[in-house]
Coordinates of C-alpha atoms (C1' of nucleotides) in Angstrom, one line a residue:
Chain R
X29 CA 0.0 0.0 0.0
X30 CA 2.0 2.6 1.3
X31 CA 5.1 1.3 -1.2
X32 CA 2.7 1.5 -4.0
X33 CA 1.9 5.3 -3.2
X34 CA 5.7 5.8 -2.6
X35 CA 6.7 4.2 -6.8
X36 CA 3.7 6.1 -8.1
X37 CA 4.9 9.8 -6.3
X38 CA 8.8 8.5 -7.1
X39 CA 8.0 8.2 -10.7
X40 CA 7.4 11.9 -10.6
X41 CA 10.9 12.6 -9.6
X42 CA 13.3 12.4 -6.8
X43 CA 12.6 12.9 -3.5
X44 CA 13.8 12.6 0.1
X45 CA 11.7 11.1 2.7
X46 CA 10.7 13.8 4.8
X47 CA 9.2 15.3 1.1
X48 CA 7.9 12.0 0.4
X49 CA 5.4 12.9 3.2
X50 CA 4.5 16.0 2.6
X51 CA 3.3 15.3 -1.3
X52 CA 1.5 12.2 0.3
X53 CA -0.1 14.5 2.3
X54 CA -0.7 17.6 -0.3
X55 CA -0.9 15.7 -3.5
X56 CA -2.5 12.4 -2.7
X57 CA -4.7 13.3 0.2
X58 CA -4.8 9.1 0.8
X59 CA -1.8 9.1 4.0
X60 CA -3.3 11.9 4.9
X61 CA -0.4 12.0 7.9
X62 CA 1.6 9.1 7.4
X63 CA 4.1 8.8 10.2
X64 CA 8.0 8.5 9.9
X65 CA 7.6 5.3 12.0
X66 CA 6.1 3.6 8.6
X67 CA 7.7 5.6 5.8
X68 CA 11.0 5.4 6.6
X69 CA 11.6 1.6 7.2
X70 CA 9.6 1.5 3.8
X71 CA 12.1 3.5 2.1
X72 CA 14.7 1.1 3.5
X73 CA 12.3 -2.5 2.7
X74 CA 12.3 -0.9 -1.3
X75 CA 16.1 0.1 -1.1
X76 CA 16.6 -3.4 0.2
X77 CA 14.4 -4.9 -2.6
X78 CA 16.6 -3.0 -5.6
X79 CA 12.8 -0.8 -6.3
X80 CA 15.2 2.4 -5.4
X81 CA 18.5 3.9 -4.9
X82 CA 19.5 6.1 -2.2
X83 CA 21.8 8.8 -2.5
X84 CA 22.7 10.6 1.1
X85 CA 23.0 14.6 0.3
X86 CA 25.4 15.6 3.6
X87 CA 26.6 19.0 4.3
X88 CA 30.2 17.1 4.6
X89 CA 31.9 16.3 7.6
X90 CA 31.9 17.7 10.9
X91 CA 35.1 19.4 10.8
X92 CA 34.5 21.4 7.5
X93 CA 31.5 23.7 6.8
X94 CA 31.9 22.9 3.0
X95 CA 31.1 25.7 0.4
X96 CA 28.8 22.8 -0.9
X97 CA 27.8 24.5 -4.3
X98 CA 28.9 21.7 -6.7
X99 CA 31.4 19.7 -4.1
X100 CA 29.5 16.8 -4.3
X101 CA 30.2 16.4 -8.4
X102 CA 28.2 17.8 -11.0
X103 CA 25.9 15.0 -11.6
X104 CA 24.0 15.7 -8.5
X105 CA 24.3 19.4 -9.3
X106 CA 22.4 19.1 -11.8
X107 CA 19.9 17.0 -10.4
X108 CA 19.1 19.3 -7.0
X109 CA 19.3 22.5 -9.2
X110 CA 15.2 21.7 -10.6
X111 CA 14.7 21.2 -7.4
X112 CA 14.3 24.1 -5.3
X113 CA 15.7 26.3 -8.6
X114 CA 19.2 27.4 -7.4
X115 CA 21.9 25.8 -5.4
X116 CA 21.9 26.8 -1.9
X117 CA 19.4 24.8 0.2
X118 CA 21.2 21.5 0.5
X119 CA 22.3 22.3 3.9
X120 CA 20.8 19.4 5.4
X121 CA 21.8 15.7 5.3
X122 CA 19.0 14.3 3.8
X123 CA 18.7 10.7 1.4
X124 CA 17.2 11.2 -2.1
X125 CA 15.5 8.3 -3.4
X126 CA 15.2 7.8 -7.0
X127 CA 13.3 4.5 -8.8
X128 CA 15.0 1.9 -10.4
X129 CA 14.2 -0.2 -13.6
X130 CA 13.0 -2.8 -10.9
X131 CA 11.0 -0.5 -8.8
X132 CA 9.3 0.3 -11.8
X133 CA 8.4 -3.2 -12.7
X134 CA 6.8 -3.6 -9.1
X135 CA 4.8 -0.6 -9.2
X136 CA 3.2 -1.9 -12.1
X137 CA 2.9 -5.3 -10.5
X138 CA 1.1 -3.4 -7.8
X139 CA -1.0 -1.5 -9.6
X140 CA -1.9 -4.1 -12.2
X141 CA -3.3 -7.1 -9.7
X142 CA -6.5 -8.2 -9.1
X143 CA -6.3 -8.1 -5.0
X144 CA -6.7 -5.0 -3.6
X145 CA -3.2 -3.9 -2.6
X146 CA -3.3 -3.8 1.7
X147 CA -6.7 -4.7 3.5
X148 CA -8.6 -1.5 2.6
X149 CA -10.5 -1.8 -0.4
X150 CA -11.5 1.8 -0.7
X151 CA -8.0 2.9 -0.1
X152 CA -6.8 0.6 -2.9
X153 CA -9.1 1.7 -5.1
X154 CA -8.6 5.5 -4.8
X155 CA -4.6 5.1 -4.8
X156 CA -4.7 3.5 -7.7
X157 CA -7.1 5.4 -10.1
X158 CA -4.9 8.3 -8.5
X159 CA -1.8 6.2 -10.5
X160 CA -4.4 5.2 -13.7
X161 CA -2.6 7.0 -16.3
X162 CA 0.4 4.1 -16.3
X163 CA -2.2 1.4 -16.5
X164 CA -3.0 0.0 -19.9
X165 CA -6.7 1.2 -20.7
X166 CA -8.3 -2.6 -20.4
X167 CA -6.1 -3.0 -16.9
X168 CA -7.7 0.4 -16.1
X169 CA -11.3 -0.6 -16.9
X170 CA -10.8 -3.7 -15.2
X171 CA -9.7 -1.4 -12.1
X172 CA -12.9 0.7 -12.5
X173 CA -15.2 -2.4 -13.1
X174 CA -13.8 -4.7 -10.2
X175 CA -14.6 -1.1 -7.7
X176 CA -18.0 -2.0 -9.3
X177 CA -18.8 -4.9 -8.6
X178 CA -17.4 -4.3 -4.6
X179 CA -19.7 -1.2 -3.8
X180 CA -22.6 -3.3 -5.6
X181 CA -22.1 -6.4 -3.3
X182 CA -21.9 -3.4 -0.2
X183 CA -24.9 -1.5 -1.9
X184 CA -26.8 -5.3 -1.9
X185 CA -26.0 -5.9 2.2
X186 CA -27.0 -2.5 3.1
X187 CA -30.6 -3.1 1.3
X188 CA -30.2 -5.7 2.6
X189 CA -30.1 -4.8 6.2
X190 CA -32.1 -1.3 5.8
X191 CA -35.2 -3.7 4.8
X192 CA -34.6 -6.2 7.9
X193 CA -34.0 -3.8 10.6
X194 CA -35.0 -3.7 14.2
X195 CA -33.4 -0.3 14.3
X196 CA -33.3 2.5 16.1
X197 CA -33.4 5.8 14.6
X198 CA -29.7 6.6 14.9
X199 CA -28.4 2.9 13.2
X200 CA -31.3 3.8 10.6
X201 CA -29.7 6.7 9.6
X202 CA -26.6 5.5 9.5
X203 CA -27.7 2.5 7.3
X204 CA -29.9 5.1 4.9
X205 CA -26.7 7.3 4.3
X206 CA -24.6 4.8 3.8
X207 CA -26.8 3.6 1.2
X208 CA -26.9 6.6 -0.5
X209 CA -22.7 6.8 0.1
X210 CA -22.6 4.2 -2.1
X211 CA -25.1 4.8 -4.4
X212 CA -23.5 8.1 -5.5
X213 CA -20.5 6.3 -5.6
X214 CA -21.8 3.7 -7.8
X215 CA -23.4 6.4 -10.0
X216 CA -19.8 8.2 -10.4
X217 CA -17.6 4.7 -11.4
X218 CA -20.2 4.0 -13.7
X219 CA -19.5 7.6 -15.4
X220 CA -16.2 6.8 -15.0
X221 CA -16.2 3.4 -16.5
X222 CA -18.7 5.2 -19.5
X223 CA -16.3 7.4 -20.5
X224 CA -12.9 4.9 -20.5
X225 CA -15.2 2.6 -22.7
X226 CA -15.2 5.5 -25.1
X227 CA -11.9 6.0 -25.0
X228 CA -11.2 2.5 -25.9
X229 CA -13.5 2.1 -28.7
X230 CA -12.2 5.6 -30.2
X231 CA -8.3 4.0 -30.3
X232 CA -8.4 0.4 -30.5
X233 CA -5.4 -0.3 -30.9
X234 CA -4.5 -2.0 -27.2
X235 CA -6.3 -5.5 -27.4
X236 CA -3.0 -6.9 -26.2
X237 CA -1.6 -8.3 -23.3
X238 CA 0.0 -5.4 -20.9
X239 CA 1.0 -2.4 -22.8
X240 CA 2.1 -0.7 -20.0
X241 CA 4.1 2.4 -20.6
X242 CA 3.6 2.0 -24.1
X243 CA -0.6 3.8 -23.9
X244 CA 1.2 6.9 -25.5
X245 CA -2.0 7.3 -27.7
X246 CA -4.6 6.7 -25.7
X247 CA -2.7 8.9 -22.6
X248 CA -2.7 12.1 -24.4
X249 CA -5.8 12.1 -24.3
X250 CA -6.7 11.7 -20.0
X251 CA -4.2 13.8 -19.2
X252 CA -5.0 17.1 -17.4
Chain X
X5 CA -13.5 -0.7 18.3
X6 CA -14.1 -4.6 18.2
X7 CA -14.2 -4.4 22.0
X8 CA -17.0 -1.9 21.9
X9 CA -19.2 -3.3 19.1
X10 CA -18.9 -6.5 21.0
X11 CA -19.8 -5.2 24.5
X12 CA -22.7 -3.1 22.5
X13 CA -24.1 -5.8 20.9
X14 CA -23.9 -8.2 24.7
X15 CA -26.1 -5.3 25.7
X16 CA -29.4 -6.6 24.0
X17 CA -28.5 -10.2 25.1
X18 CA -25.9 -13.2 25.5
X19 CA -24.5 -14.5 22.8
X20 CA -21.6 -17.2 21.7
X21 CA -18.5 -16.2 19.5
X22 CA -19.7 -17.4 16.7
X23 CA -23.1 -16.0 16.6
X24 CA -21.2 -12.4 17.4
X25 CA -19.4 -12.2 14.6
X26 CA -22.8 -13.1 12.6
X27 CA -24.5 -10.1 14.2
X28 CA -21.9 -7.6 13.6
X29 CA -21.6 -8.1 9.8
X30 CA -25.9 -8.7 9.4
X31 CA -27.1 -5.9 12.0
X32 CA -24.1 -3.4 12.4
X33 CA -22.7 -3.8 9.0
X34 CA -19.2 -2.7 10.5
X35 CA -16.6 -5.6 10.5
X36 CA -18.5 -7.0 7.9
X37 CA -16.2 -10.1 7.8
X38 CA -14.8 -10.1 11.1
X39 CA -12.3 -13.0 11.4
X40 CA -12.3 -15.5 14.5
X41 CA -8.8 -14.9 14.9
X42 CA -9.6 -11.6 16.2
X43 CA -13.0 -11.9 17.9
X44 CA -11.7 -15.1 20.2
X45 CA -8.5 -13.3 21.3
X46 CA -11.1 -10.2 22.0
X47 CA -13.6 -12.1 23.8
X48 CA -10.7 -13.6 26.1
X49 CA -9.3 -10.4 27.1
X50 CA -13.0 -8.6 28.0
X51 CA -13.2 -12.3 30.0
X52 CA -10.1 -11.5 31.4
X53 CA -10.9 -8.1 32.1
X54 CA -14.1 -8.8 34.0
X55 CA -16.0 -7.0 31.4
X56 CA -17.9 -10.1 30.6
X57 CA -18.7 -13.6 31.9
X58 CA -18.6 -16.6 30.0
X59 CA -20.7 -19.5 30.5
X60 CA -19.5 -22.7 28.4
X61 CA -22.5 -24.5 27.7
X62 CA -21.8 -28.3 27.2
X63 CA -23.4 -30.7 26.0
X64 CA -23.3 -33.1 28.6
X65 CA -24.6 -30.6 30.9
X66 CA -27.9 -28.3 30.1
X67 CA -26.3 -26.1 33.2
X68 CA -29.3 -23.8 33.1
X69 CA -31.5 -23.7 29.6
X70 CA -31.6 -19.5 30.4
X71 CA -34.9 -18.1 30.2
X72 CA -33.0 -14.8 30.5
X73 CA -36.2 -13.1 32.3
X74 CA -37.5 -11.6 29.2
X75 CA -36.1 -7.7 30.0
X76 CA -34.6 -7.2 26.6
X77 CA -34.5 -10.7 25.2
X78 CA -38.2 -11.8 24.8
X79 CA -38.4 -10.6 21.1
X80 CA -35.0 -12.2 20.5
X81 CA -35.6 -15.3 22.4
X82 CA -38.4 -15.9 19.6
X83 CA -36.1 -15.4 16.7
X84 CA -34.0 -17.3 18.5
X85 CA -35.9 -20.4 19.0
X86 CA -36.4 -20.5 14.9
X87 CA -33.1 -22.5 14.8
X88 CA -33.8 -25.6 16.2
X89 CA -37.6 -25.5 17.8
X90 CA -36.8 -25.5 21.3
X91 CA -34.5 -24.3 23.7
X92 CA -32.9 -27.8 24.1
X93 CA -31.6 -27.8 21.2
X94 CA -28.2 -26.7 22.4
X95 CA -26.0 -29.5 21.5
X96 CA -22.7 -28.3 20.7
X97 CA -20.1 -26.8 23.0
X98 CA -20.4 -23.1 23.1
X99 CA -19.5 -20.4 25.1
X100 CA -22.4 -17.9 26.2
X101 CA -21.2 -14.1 26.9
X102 CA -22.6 -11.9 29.2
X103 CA -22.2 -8.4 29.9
X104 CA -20.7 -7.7 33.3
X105 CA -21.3 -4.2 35.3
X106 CA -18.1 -3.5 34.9
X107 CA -18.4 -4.0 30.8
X108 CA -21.1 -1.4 31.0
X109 CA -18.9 0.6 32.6
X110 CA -16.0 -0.5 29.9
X111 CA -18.8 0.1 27.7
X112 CA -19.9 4.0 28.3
X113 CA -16.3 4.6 29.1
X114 CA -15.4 3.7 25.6
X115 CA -18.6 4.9 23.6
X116 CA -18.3 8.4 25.4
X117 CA -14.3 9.0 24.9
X118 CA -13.3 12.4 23.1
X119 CA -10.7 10.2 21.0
X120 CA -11.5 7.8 18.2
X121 CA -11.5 4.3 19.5
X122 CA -8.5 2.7 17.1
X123 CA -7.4 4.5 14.3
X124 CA -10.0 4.6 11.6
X125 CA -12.0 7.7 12.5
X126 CA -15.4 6.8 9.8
X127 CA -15.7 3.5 11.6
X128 CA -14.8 5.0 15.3
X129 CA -17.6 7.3 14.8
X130 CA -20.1 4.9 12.8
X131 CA -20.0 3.0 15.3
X132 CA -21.0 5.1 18.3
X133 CA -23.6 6.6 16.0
X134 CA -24.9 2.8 16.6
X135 CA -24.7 3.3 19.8
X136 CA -25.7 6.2 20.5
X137 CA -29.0 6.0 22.3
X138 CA -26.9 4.7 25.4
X139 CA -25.1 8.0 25.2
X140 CA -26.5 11.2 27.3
X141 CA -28.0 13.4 24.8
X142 CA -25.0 16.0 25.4
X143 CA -22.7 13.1 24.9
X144 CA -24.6 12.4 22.0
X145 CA -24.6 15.8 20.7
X146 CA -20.7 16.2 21.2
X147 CA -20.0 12.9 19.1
X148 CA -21.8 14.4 16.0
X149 CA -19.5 17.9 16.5
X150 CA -16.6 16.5 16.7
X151 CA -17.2 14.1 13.8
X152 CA -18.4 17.7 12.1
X153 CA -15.1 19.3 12.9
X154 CA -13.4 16.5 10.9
X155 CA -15.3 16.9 8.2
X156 CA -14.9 20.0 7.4
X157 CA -11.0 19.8 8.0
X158 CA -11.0 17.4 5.2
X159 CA -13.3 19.2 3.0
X160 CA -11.2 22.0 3.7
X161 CA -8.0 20.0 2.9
X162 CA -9.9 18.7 -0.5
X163 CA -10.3 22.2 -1.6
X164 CA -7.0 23.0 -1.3
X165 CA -5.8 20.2 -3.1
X166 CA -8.5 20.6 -5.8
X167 CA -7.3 24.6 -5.8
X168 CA -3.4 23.9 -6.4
X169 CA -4.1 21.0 -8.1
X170 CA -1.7 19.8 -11.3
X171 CA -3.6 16.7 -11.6
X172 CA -4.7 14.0 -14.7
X173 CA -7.9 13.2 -15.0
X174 CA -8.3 10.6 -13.0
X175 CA -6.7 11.8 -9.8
X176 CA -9.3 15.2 -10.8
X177 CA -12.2 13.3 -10.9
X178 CA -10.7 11.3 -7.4
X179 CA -11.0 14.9 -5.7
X180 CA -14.1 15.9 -7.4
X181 CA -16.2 12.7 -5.9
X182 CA -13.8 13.0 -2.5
X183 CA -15.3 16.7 -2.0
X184 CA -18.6 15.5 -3.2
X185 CA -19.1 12.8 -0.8
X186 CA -17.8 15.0 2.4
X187 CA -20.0 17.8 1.7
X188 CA -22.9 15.2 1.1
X189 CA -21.8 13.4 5.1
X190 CA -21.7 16.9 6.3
X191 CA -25.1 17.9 5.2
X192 CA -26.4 14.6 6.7
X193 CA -24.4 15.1 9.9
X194 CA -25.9 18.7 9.6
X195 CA -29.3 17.4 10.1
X196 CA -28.7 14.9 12.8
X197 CA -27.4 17.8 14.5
X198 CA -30.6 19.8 14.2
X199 CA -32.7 16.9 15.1
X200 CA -30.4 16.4 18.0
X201 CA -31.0 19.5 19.1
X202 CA -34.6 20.3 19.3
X203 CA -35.1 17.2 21.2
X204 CA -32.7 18.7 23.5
X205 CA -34.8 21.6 23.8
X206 CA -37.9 20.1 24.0
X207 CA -36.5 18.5 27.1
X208 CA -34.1 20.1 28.8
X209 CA -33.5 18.5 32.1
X210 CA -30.3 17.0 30.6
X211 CA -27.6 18.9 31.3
X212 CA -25.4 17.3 34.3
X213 CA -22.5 15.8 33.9
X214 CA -22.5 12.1 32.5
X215 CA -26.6 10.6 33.2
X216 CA -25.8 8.1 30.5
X217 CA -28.6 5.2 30.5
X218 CA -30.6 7.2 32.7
X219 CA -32.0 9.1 29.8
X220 CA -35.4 7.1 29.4
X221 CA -37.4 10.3 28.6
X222 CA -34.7 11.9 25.7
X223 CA -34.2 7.8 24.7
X224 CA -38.1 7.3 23.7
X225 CA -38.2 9.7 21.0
X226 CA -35.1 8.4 19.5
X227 CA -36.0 4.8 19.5
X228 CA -37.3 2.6 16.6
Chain N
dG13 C1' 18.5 31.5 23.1
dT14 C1' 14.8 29.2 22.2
dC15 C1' 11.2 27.7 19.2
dA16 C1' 9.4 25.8 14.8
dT17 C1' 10.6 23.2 11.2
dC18 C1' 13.5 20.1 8.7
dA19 C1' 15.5 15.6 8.7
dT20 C1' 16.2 10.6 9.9
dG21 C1' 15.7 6.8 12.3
dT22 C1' 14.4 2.7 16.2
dA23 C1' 11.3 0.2 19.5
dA24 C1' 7.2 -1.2 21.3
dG25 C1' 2.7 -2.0 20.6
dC26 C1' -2.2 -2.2 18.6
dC27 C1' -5.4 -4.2 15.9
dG28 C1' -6.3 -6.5 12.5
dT29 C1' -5.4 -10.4 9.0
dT30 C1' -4.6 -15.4 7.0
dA31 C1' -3.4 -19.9 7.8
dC32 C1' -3.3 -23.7 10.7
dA33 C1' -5.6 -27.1 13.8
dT34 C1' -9.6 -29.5 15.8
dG35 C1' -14.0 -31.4 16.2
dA36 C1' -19.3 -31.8 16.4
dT37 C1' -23.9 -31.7 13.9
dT38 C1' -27.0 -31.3 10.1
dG39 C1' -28.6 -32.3 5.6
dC40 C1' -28.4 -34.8 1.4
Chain L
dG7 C1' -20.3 -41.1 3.5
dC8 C1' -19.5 -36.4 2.6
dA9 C1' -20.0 -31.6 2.4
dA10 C1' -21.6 -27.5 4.6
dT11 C1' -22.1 -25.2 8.6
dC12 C1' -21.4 -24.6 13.4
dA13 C1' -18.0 -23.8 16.9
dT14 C1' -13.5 -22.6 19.1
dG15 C1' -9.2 -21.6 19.3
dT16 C1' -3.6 -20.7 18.2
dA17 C1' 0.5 -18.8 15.4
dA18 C1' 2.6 -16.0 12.4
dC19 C1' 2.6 -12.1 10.2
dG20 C1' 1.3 -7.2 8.2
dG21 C1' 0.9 -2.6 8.4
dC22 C1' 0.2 0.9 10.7
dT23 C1' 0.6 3.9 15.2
dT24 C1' 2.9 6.4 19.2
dA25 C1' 6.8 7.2 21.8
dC26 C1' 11.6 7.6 22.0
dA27 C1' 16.1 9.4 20.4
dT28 C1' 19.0 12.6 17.8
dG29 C1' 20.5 16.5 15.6
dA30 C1' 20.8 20.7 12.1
dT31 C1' 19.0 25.1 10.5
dG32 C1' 16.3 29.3 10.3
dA33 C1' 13.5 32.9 12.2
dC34 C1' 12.7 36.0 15.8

DNA sequence: GTCATCATGTAAGCCGTTACATGATTGC
DNA sequence: GCAATCATGTAACGGCTTACATGATGAC
C-alpha cells in the first residue's frame, strides 16, 4: 500500500523522505499523515528490494563547513538544481531516493493485480485510479469495473439490512446514508467506467496483453 | 473498536462467539467479515478483564437452559428459538457471553471517549452513531460535532488540493467525488445535529455531567 | 537563546489479517 | 459417506501507530 503510493509519487521525480510525506499528504490526500515510523523503514524495505536507490546529500563532515555549491560532483548538481531552482538549500543531510528499472516493474505489479493492494479496499481503489494513467486502458477498466462490482455487493448488504432492521433511529440513519454513500459512488464509477469505454473504442489499438508504458496514444488524451 | 461493538451488541442479550461475529456483519454492517482470529482473542481479554462472563454451555450438561427473564430478550428469544424449535436444542459446546457491570462501565467509558476508538475515524464514529442511544444526549450531541469538525478539516483539505491542483484526469475526478461525498456526510451530519438538538430543547432536564442510561425520557423519541 | 521546522531513524505496541488445527452436527 | 455449517481456538505475520532518540537550521 504505502510502497505503492511511494513508486507512483517516485515516478514523478526524486525525492527525500521527509518530502515523500509531505506530497502524500498535499498531492494524494490518501496518507493523509503518514508517520515517519512507517515511511521510513519503507524506504529502507524498497532500497533493500533494488525498487530504489539512495543517494545521502550531507553537508560534509563535521570538521568542514563545505562551500557545498557543486562539491559533491556535478551530476548531483544538476539533479538538485530543478529542485528548489538554485543551489543553496542543500544544507541538510537528507537521502534522495530515485526508482529503479526494478522498482518500476513492481509498481506496475502493484498497480496491475486483481487483489486490492493492503486490506482497505477503498484505499486501494482510490490510490490506484490516483496512478491510472500508467495502466493499460483494459487494466484500467478492469480497475474501475472490479470497484464496481465491490460497492454493488456493499450496496446489496445495506438493502439488505435497511429492509430487515430492528433499528433504532440513529443505526437507521446510518444505514440510509450509507446507502446513499454508495449509491452516488456507484453512479460516479459508472461515469467513469462510460467514459474509459469510449476511449477504448475511439483507439483500438490496445487488445493486447499489458502495454504498459507504451498507452502513449490513448494517454494524451486523459491527461489534465 | 471490536471491543466496543462486542460489549454493544452483549447489551441486547448473550450471545456465543460465533453467533457475534454473525450479528456484527448482518445488523451493524461494521466488520463486515470479522475474522475468529480476532474476535476469540477479543472475547478472552473482556473475560479477562471482568467486562464479561462466560458461561461454556456443554453438552453433557444443560447447566441452566436460560430463560433470560425476558427484559430485553423476549423478542429475541423468539427469533432465536427458529433454529432448532426448542430451547434444548443446544447440543454443541459453546461459550455464552454476558455483559458484566463493569463491561457497561468499559462500555460508556469507551462509547463516550473524546478520541476515536482505534485509528479509523469513519468507523470509530459509525460505530458510536450505533450506539448512541446509550449515550446522554450531550454526549450524544458532542459525538456528532466533533465528527463535524473533521469533516470539514478534510473538506477544507480537498479544496485545497483541488485549488493547487496539477492533476490528470483521473486523480481530478478522485477529488471531485472526494469533496462530493464530504459535503454530502456533512449535510447529513448537519441534520442529525438539528434533530439532535430540538429534542434537546424540548427536554431540557439533561444537562449534568455524565446521566448516561438514565436518559429514558430523551431515549423514547429516539428509538425505533 | 529558544522555538518551529527540517530531517532521519528505532522500539514497542495495537489491531487486525490469513493460515493452521480441531472437532461436532445437520442435511443430502 | 461427505459436504456445509457450526463452533472454538492458536500462530505468524502485516501494516500501521505512538513514543523515543538525535541533531541541524532558520527565524525571531
Amino acid at each position: 500500500m504505502l510502497e505503492l503510493a511511494i513508486l507512483g509519487l517516485l515516478q514523478e521525480g526524486e525525492f527525500h523522505g521527509y518530502e515523500i510525506r509531505k506530497r502524500l499528504r498535499d498531492e494524494l490526500g490518501l496518507f493523509a499523515n503518514i508517520s515517519f515510523g512507517s515511511l521510513y523503514p519503507a524506504l529502507s524495505r524498497l532500497e533493500a528490494s533494488g525498487a530504489v536507490t539512495a543517494t545521502e546529500l550531507s553537508p560534509g563532515t563535521p570538521t568542514a563547513p563545505l562551500p557545498l555549491t557543486g562539491s559533491l560532483g556535478g551530476e548531483r548538481a544538476a539533479l538538485r538544481a530543478r529542485r528548489t531552482g538554485t543551489a543553496r538549500g542543500t544544507k541538510r543531510s537528507r537521502k534522495v531516493y530515485r526508482i529503479t528499472d526494478r522498482g518500476r516493474e513492481l509498481f506496475v505489479e502493484l498497480l496491475d493485480a486483481e487483489e486490492p493492494v493492503g486490506t482497505d479496499e477503498a484505499r486501494s481503489f482510490s490510490l490506484r485510479l490516483a496512478f491510472a494513467r500508467h495502466l493499460a486502458p483494459q487494466a484500467r477498466l478492469s480497475l474501475l469495473e472490479r470497484r464496481r462490482e465491490q460497492l454493488a455487493g456493499r450496496l446489496a448488504a445495506d438493502r439488505a439490512r435497511a429492509a430487515g432492521g430492528d433499528f433504532d433511529s440513529y443505526t437507521r440513519s446510518l444505514v440510509e446514508h450509507s446507502t446513499e454513500t454508495t449509491e452516488h459512488e456507484l453512479s460516479w464509477l459508472d461515469r467513469l467506467i462510460e467514459s474509459e469505454k469510449q476511449k477504448q473504442t475511439a483507439s483500438p489499438e490496445h487488445t493486447g496483453p499489458r502495454t504498459l508504458g507504451a498507452a502513449s496514444t490513448a494517454a494524451k488524451g486523459s491527461e489534465s
